[in-house]
């Protein structure tokens, strides 16, 4: 199978794994499993694995990387700019006016933000290695019980989730230190919120939009009399969970995420940010190929096959100097 078809198969296995993929009735999951089994010579034993594991790793690298890039482009659309670069390419992003904000790059593993003042209309972000390890029991492999497709999908989703965590951490750190009159709390009304948006717009000399999680944006519609909404508006509210436009203000969703290694949301579902519009507020860069390799097992006596997966990535948040925050408790 050539690279183009492997990429197509990888995406189909991730998005529609159980649906028919080929004319012979095989699903995309089946096709991916069959491809790996074919590379192993149709034999599930340690000798076949040692002879062909690099071929399997190459398939896994493509099968993980393609869905990650596709999902990120879809989920980040509207509030973030995503670059998928080759090694050596410059992770360069453009802004319309460097005077209105600075860049905060999220440092991997440290959960802190490295702030940088902009001096031109372009900026770059560094990348760091992020990765994980997985293992399967040798007995599972020998019995042909390894679900390669499920493994790939779980790893790809783990990378996407980690990037969402970094974005959420950056947003939380970038937009916390704000005081009246650019902060609303208590009994917030839609009139108050529109007035705040006007204040930020005039101060920044540009249009603004409301940013928040789906739960937070849903609270904006609740500030108004929903019974007075048109049928189309009610349908939009039911389908999306929030309205895309309220009183001339565009609403833009920021995907919610859990804090790293915690069962706790990273973003506050009660807060809506009022930020200058028409600018991506997050920059995400992945660099080079996804790498899959066998972990060092010299110190382990467990009968397991362990693999490590890693990819270089960087996340930066554009921190506006003028912004507003509304805390909606309704």
GROMACS .gro file of C-alpha atoms in nm:
model
  330
    1UNK     CA    1   0.000   0.000   0.000
    2UNK     CA    2   0.143   0.339  -0.100
    3UNK     CA    3   0.166   0.636   0.138
    4UNK     CA    4  -0.140   0.815  -0.005
    5UNK     CA    5  -0.364   0.513   0.045
    6UNK     CA    6  -0.218   0.447   0.391
    7UNK     CA    7  -0.304   0.804   0.497
    8UNK     CA    8  -0.659   0.761   0.365
    9UNK     CA    9  -0.694   0.428   0.546
   10UNK     CA   10  -0.562   0.581   0.869
   11UNK     CA   11  -0.819   0.859   0.861
   12UNK     CA   12  -1.103   0.621   0.781
   13UNK     CA   13  -1.001   0.386   1.064
   14UNK     CA   14  -0.997   0.677   1.308
   15UNK     CA   15  -1.324   0.837   1.201
   16UNK     CA   16  -1.532   0.545   1.070
   17UNK     CA   17  -1.344   0.233   1.177
   18UNK     CA   18  -1.643  -0.001   1.184
   19UNK     CA   19  -1.788   0.101   0.848
   20UNK     CA   20  -1.722  -0.086   0.525
   21UNK     CA   21  -1.400   0.035   0.366
   22UNK     CA   22  -1.328  -0.197   0.073
   23UNK     CA   23  -1.531  -0.382  -0.189
   24UNK     CA   24  -1.471  -0.714  -0.016
   25UNK     CA   25  -1.673  -0.588   0.283
   26UNK     CA   26  -1.377  -0.529   0.515
   27UNK     CA   27  -1.400  -0.235   0.756
   28UNK     CA   28  -1.120   0.021   0.787
   29UNK     CA   29  -1.021  -0.137   1.119
   30UNK     CA   30  -0.999  -0.477   0.951
   31UNK     CA   31  -0.795  -0.331   0.665
   32UNK     CA   32  -0.544  -0.172   0.904
   33UNK     CA   33  -0.511  -0.493   1.106
   34UNK     CA   34  -0.470  -0.696   0.787
   35UNK     CA   35  -0.201  -0.461   0.662
   36UNK     CA   36   0.001  -0.502   0.982
   37UNK     CA   37  -0.047  -0.878   0.984
   38UNK     CA   38   0.069  -0.884   0.622
   39UNK     CA   39   0.386  -0.696   0.718
   40UNK     CA   40   0.443  -0.958   0.987
   41UNK     CA   41   0.429  -1.230   0.723
   42UNK     CA   42   0.101  -1.359   0.862
   43UNK     CA   43   0.283  -1.497   1.165
   44UNK     CA   44   0.233  -1.385   1.525
   45UNK     CA   45   0.557  -1.497   1.684
   46UNK     CA   46   0.862  -1.329   1.833
   47UNK     CA   47   1.084  -1.409   1.535
   48UNK     CA   48   0.844  -1.249   1.289
   49UNK     CA   49   0.810  -0.947   1.518
   50UNK     CA   50   1.187  -0.898   1.544
   51UNK     CA   51   1.227  -0.927   1.164
   52UNK     CA   52   0.943  -0.691   1.069
   53UNK     CA   53   0.877  -0.458   1.363
   54UNK     CA   54   1.032  -0.156   1.186
   55UNK     CA   55   0.778  -0.200   0.905
   56UNK     CA   56   0.500  -0.210   1.164
   57UNK     CA   57   0.636   0.101   1.335
   58UNK     CA   58   0.632   0.286   1.003
   59UNK     CA   59   0.265   0.202   0.953
   60UNK     CA   60   0.182   0.307   1.309
   61UNK     CA   61   0.361   0.641   1.265
   62UNK     CA   62   0.145   0.735   0.966
   63UNK     CA   63  -0.170   0.591   1.123
   64UNK     CA   64  -0.121   0.810   1.433
   65UNK     CA   65  -0.001   1.128   1.264
   66UNK     CA   66  -0.276   1.165   1.003
   67UNK     CA   67  -0.573   1.165   1.243
   68UNK     CA   68  -0.397   1.404   1.484
   69UNK     CA   69  -0.345   1.664   1.210
   70UNK     CA   70  -0.700   1.626   1.079
   71UNK     CA   71  -0.867   1.647   1.420
   72UNK     CA   72  -0.659   1.949   1.522
   73UNK     CA   73  -0.750   2.139   1.204
   74UNK     CA   74  -1.119   2.070   1.264
   75UNK     CA   75  -1.131   2.135   1.638
   76UNK     CA   76  -0.907   2.442   1.640
   77UNK     CA   77  -1.078   2.611   1.347
   78UNK     CA   78  -1.212   2.953   1.440
   79UNK     CA   79  -0.988   3.038   1.733
   80UNK     CA   80  -0.649   2.880   1.665
   81UNK     CA   81  -0.398   2.856   1.382
   82UNK     CA   82  -0.235   2.517   1.328
   83UNK     CA   83   0.087   2.445   1.138
   84UNK     CA   84   0.209   2.093   1.063
   85UNK     CA   85   0.575   2.144   0.971
   86UNK     CA   86   0.863   1.934   0.852
   87UNK     CA   87   1.182   1.928   1.055
   88UNK     CA   88   1.378   2.245   0.980
   89UNK     CA   89   1.076   2.451   0.874
   90UNK     CA   90   1.025   2.774   1.068
   91UNK     CA   91   0.723   2.768   1.299
   92UNK     CA   92   0.629   3.120   1.196
   93UNK     CA   93   0.291   3.279   1.263
   94UNK     CA   94   0.160   3.619   1.158
   95UNK     CA   95  -0.038   3.881   1.348
   96UNK     CA   96  -0.208   4.196   1.223
   97UNK     CA   97  -0.085   4.433   1.493
   98UNK     CA   98   0.202   4.341   1.728
   99UNK     CA   99   0.125   4.633   1.960
  100UNK     CA  100  -0.200   4.488   2.095
  101UNK     CA  101  -0.072   4.168   2.253
  102UNK     CA  102   0.218   3.953   2.360
  103UNK     CA  103   0.279   3.580   2.319
  104UNK     CA  104   0.277   3.328   2.600
  105UNK     CA  105   0.432   2.993   2.510
  106UNK     CA  106   0.334   2.695   2.721
  107UNK     CA  107   0.633   2.504   2.854
  108UNK     CA  108   0.590   2.129   2.847
  109UNK     CA  109   0.598   1.958   3.184
  110UNK     CA  110   0.636   2.285   3.374
  111UNK     CA  111   0.279   2.415   3.342
  112UNK     CA  112   0.408   2.771   3.323
  113UNK     CA  113   0.401   3.038   3.055
  114UNK     CA  114   0.704   3.197   2.895
  115UNK     CA  115   0.596   3.542   2.785
  116UNK     CA  116   0.743   3.724   2.490
  117UNK     CA  117   0.677   4.080   2.373
  118UNK     CA  118   0.615   4.110   1.999
  119UNK     CA  119   0.825   4.350   1.793
  120UNK     CA  120   0.706   4.255   1.445
  121UNK     CA  121   0.408   4.103   1.265
  122UNK     CA  122   0.556   3.755   1.284
  123UNK     CA  123   0.657   3.533   1.573
  124UNK     CA  124   0.784   3.180   1.611
  125UNK     CA  125   0.722   2.920   1.878
  126UNK     CA  126   0.959   2.648   1.985
  127UNK     CA  127   0.864   2.284   1.994
  128UNK     CA  128   0.936   2.013   2.249
  129UNK     CA  129   0.907   1.638   2.251
  130UNK     CA  130   0.584   1.496   2.389
  131UNK     CA  131   0.525   1.126   2.405
  132UNK     CA  132   0.383   0.819   2.571
  133UNK     CA  133   0.449   0.449   2.603
  134UNK     CA  134   0.217   0.156   2.550
  135UNK     CA  135   0.256  -0.215   2.589
  136UNK     CA  136   0.083  -0.540   2.504
  137UNK     CA  137   0.133  -0.879   2.657
  138UNK     CA  138   0.335  -1.120   2.445
  139UNK     CA  139   0.063  -1.380   2.492
  140UNK     CA  140  -0.189  -1.140   2.337
  141UNK     CA  141   0.040  -1.088   2.040
  142UNK     CA  142   0.106  -1.458   1.996
  143UNK     CA  143  -0.268  -1.529   2.005
  144UNK     CA  144  -0.336  -1.260   1.743
  145UNK     CA  145  -0.543  -1.062   1.993
  146UNK     CA  146  -0.374  -0.722   1.954
  147UNK     CA  147  -0.626  -0.470   1.822
  148UNK     CA  148  -0.386  -0.248   1.630
  149UNK     CA  149  -0.659  -0.015   1.510
  150UNK     CA  150  -0.790   0.054   1.859
  151UNK     CA  151  -0.436   0.110   1.983
  152UNK     CA  152  -0.366   0.365   1.709
  153UNK     CA  153  -0.689   0.552   1.775
  154UNK     CA  154  -0.625   0.574   2.148
  155UNK     CA  155  -0.274   0.709   2.093
  156UNK     CA  156  -0.389   0.965   1.836
  157UNK     CA  157  -0.665   1.087   2.068
  158UNK     CA  158  -0.416   1.107   2.356
  159UNK     CA  159  -0.199   1.349   2.154
  160UNK     CA  160  -0.502   1.563   2.066
  161UNK     CA  161  -0.611   1.565   2.430
  162UNK     CA  162  -0.265   1.674   2.546
  163UNK     CA  163  -0.265   1.965   2.302
  164UNK     CA  164  -0.611   2.068   2.424
  165UNK     CA  165  -0.478   2.057   2.781
  166UNK     CA  166  -0.188   2.286   2.689
  167UNK     CA  167  -0.424   2.531   2.519
  168UNK     CA  168  -0.656   2.533   2.820
  169UNK     CA  169  -0.365   2.587   3.060
  170UNK     CA  170  -0.241   2.876   2.848
  171UNK     CA  171  -0.582   3.039   2.825
  172UNK     CA  172  -0.630   3.011   3.200
  173UNK     CA  173  -0.294   3.174   3.271
  174UNK     CA  174  -0.321   3.443   3.006
  175UNK     CA  175  -0.663   3.578   3.099
  176UNK     CA  176  -0.697   3.591   3.476
  177UNK     CA  177  -0.557   3.927   3.594
  178UNK     CA  178  -0.837   4.163   3.498
  179UNK     CA  179  -1.023   4.416   3.714
  180UNK     CA  180  -1.323   4.646   3.687
  181UNK     CA  181  -1.444   4.801   3.464
  182UNK     CA  182  -1.326   4.517   3.236
  183UNK     CA  183  -1.459   4.244   3.463
  184UNK     CA  184  -1.824   4.157   3.523
  185UNK     CA  185  -1.951   3.933   3.801
  186UNK     CA  186  -2.259   3.891   4.015
  187UNK     CA  187  -2.589   3.958   3.842
  188UNK     CA  188  -2.465   3.994   3.485
  189UNK     CA  189  -2.722   4.094   3.222
  190UNK     CA  190  -2.697   4.082   2.847
  191UNK     CA  191  -2.697   4.462   2.846
  192UNK     CA  192  -2.398   4.462   3.083
  193UNK     CA  193  -2.216   4.214   2.860
  194UNK     CA  194  -2.279   4.418   2.544
  195UNK     CA  195  -2.159   4.731   2.724
  196UNK     CA  196  -1.839   4.551   2.826
  197UNK     CA  197  -1.787   4.436   2.467
  198UNK     CA  198  -1.830   4.794   2.347
  199UNK     CA  199  -1.576   4.916   2.602
  200UNK     CA  200  -1.316   4.660   2.492
  201UNK     CA  201  -1.388   4.729   2.124
  202UNK     CA  202  -1.339   5.105   2.164
  203UNK     CA  203  -1.026   5.063   2.377
  204UNK     CA  204  -0.871   4.813   2.133
  205UNK     CA  205  -1.002   5.001   1.829
  206UNK     CA  206  -1.128   4.682   1.667
  207UNK     CA  207  -1.432   4.448   1.665
  208UNK     CA  208  -1.460   4.195   1.947
  209UNK     CA  209  -1.603   3.847   1.997
  210UNK     CA  210  -1.702   3.634   2.294
  211UNK     CA  211  -1.485   3.328   2.365
  212UNK     CA  212  -1.564   3.046   2.604
  213UNK     CA  213  -1.640   2.678   2.649
  214UNK     CA  214  -1.967   2.544   2.512
  215UNK     CA  215  -2.116   2.553   2.861
  216UNK     CA  216  -2.006   2.912   2.914
  217UNK     CA  217  -2.138   3.028   2.577
  218UNK     CA  218  -2.473   2.859   2.647
  219UNK     CA  219  -2.510   3.089   2.947
  220UNK     CA  220  -2.500   3.393   2.715
  221UNK     CA  221  -2.824   3.284   2.546
  222UNK     CA  222  -2.977   3.226   2.889
  223UNK     CA  223  -2.923   3.595   2.972
  224UNK     CA  224  -3.190   3.684   2.718
  225UNK     CA  225  -3.554   3.580   2.688
  226UNK     CA  226  -3.524   3.255   2.493
  227UNK     CA  227  -3.900   3.255   2.433
  228UNK     CA  228  -3.855   3.556   2.205
  229UNK     CA  229  -3.601   3.376   1.983
  230UNK     CA  230  -3.696   3.280   1.631
  231UNK     CA  231  -3.745   2.920   1.532
  232UNK     CA  232  -3.407   2.915   1.356
  233UNK     CA  233  -3.234   3.051   1.665
  234UNK     CA  234  -3.396   2.788   1.885
  235UNK     CA  235  -3.287   2.516   1.641
  236UNK     CA  236  -2.932   2.650   1.643
  237UNK     CA  237  -2.932   2.653   2.023
  238UNK     CA  238  -3.051   2.292   2.033
  239UNK     CA  239  -2.804   2.172   1.770
  240UNK     CA  240  -2.489   2.356   1.882
  241UNK     CA  241  -2.558   2.421   2.249
  242UNK     CA  242  -2.511   2.796   2.204
  243UNK     CA  243  -2.590   3.071   1.956
  244UNK     CA  244  -2.324   3.177   1.708
  245UNK     CA  245  -2.429   3.542   1.725
  246UNK     CA  246  -2.596   3.742   2.003
  247UNK     CA  247  -2.670   4.116   1.978
  248UNK     CA  248  -2.418   4.146   1.696
  249UNK     CA  249  -2.144   3.970   1.896
  250UNK     CA  250  -1.988   3.655   1.750
  251UNK     CA  251  -1.951   3.361   1.992
  252UNK     CA  252  -1.649   3.134   1.946
  253UNK     CA  253  -1.608   2.804   2.127
  254UNK     CA  254  -1.284   2.705   2.301
  255UNK     CA  255  -1.276   2.325   2.345
  256UNK     CA  256  -1.289   2.217   2.708
  257UNK     CA  257  -1.019   1.985   2.841
  258UNK     CA  258  -0.918   1.816   3.163
  259UNK     CA  259  -0.616   1.932   3.359
  260UNK     CA  260  -0.319   1.704   3.301
  261UNK     CA  261  -0.362   1.376   3.492
  262UNK     CA  262  -0.671   1.508   3.673
  263UNK     CA  263  -1.044   1.456   3.646
  264UNK     CA  264  -1.100   1.831   3.662
  265UNK     CA  265  -1.184   2.077   3.386
  266UNK     CA  266  -0.899   2.308   3.286
  267UNK     CA  267  -1.124   2.595   3.172
  268UNK     CA  268  -1.381   2.773   3.384
  269UNK     CA  269  -1.728   2.700   3.245
  270UNK     CA  270  -1.865   3.020   3.401
  271UNK     CA  271  -1.634   3.269   3.232
  272UNK     CA  272  -1.665   3.433   2.891
  273UNK     CA  273  -1.373   3.626   2.744
  274UNK     CA  274  -1.428   3.944   2.544
  275UNK     CA  275  -1.138   3.961   2.299
  276UNK     CA  276  -1.059   4.151   1.980
  277UNK     CA  277  -1.192   3.945   1.688
  278UNK     CA  278  -1.048   3.841   1.350
  279UNK     CA  279  -0.727   3.708   1.500
  280UNK     CA  280  -0.638   3.353   1.598
  281UNK     CA  281  -0.577   3.361   1.972
  282UNK     CA  282  -0.382   3.035   1.986
  283UNK     CA  283  -0.091   2.906   1.776
  284UNK     CA  284  -0.021   2.531   1.758
  285UNK     CA  285   0.270   2.373   1.577
  286UNK     CA  286   0.364   2.011   1.526
  287UNK     CA  287   0.705   1.940   1.378
  288UNK     CA  288   0.855   1.644   1.198
  289UNK     CA  289   0.726   1.289   1.188
  290UNK     CA  290   0.560   1.096   1.464
  291UNK     CA  291   0.818   0.847   1.589
  292UNK     CA  292   0.738   0.496   1.709
  293UNK     CA  293   1.015   0.281   1.847
  294UNK     CA  294   1.069  -0.011   2.080
  295UNK     CA  295   1.125   0.085   2.441
  296UNK     CA  296   1.435  -0.037   2.621
  297UNK     CA  297   1.333  -0.358   2.794
  298UNK     CA  298   1.676  -0.472   2.912
  299UNK     CA  299   1.583  -0.401   3.275
  300UNK     CA  300   1.243  -0.569   3.257
  301UNK     CA  301   1.160  -0.935   3.291
  302UNK     CA  302   0.792  -0.888   3.206
  303UNK     CA  303   0.676  -1.072   2.899
  304UNK     CA  304   0.550  -0.759   2.728
  305UNK     CA  305   0.601  -0.572   2.403
  306UNK     CA  306   0.651  -0.205   2.490
  307UNK     CA  307   0.656   0.078   2.237
  308UNK     CA  308   0.719   0.449   2.278
  309UNK     CA  309   0.556   0.717   2.064
  310UNK     CA  310   0.667   1.080   2.048
  311UNK     CA  311   0.612   1.397   1.845
  312UNK     CA  312   0.748   1.750   1.866
  313UNK     CA  313   0.483   2.013   1.933
  314UNK     CA  314   0.447   2.366   2.061
  315UNK     CA  315   0.154   2.576   2.183
  316UNK     CA  316   0.135   2.952   2.230
  317UNK     CA  317  -0.146   3.182   2.343
  318UNK     CA  318  -0.182   3.538   2.216
  319UNK     CA  319  -0.236   3.746   2.525
  320UNK     CA  320  -0.425   4.063   2.440
  321UNK     CA  321  -0.339   4.374   2.639
  322UNK     CA  322  -0.702   4.486   2.627
  323UNK     CA  323  -0.973   4.234   2.707
  324UNK     CA  324  -1.274   4.172   2.928
  325UNK     CA  325  -1.407   3.886   3.138
  326UNK     CA  326  -1.768   3.817   3.234
  327UNK     CA  327  -1.846   3.561   3.503
  328UNK     CA  328  -2.186   3.408   3.430
  329UNK     CA  329  -2.323   3.208   3.719
  330UNK     CA  330  -2.677   3.165   3.583
   0.00000   0.00000   0.00000
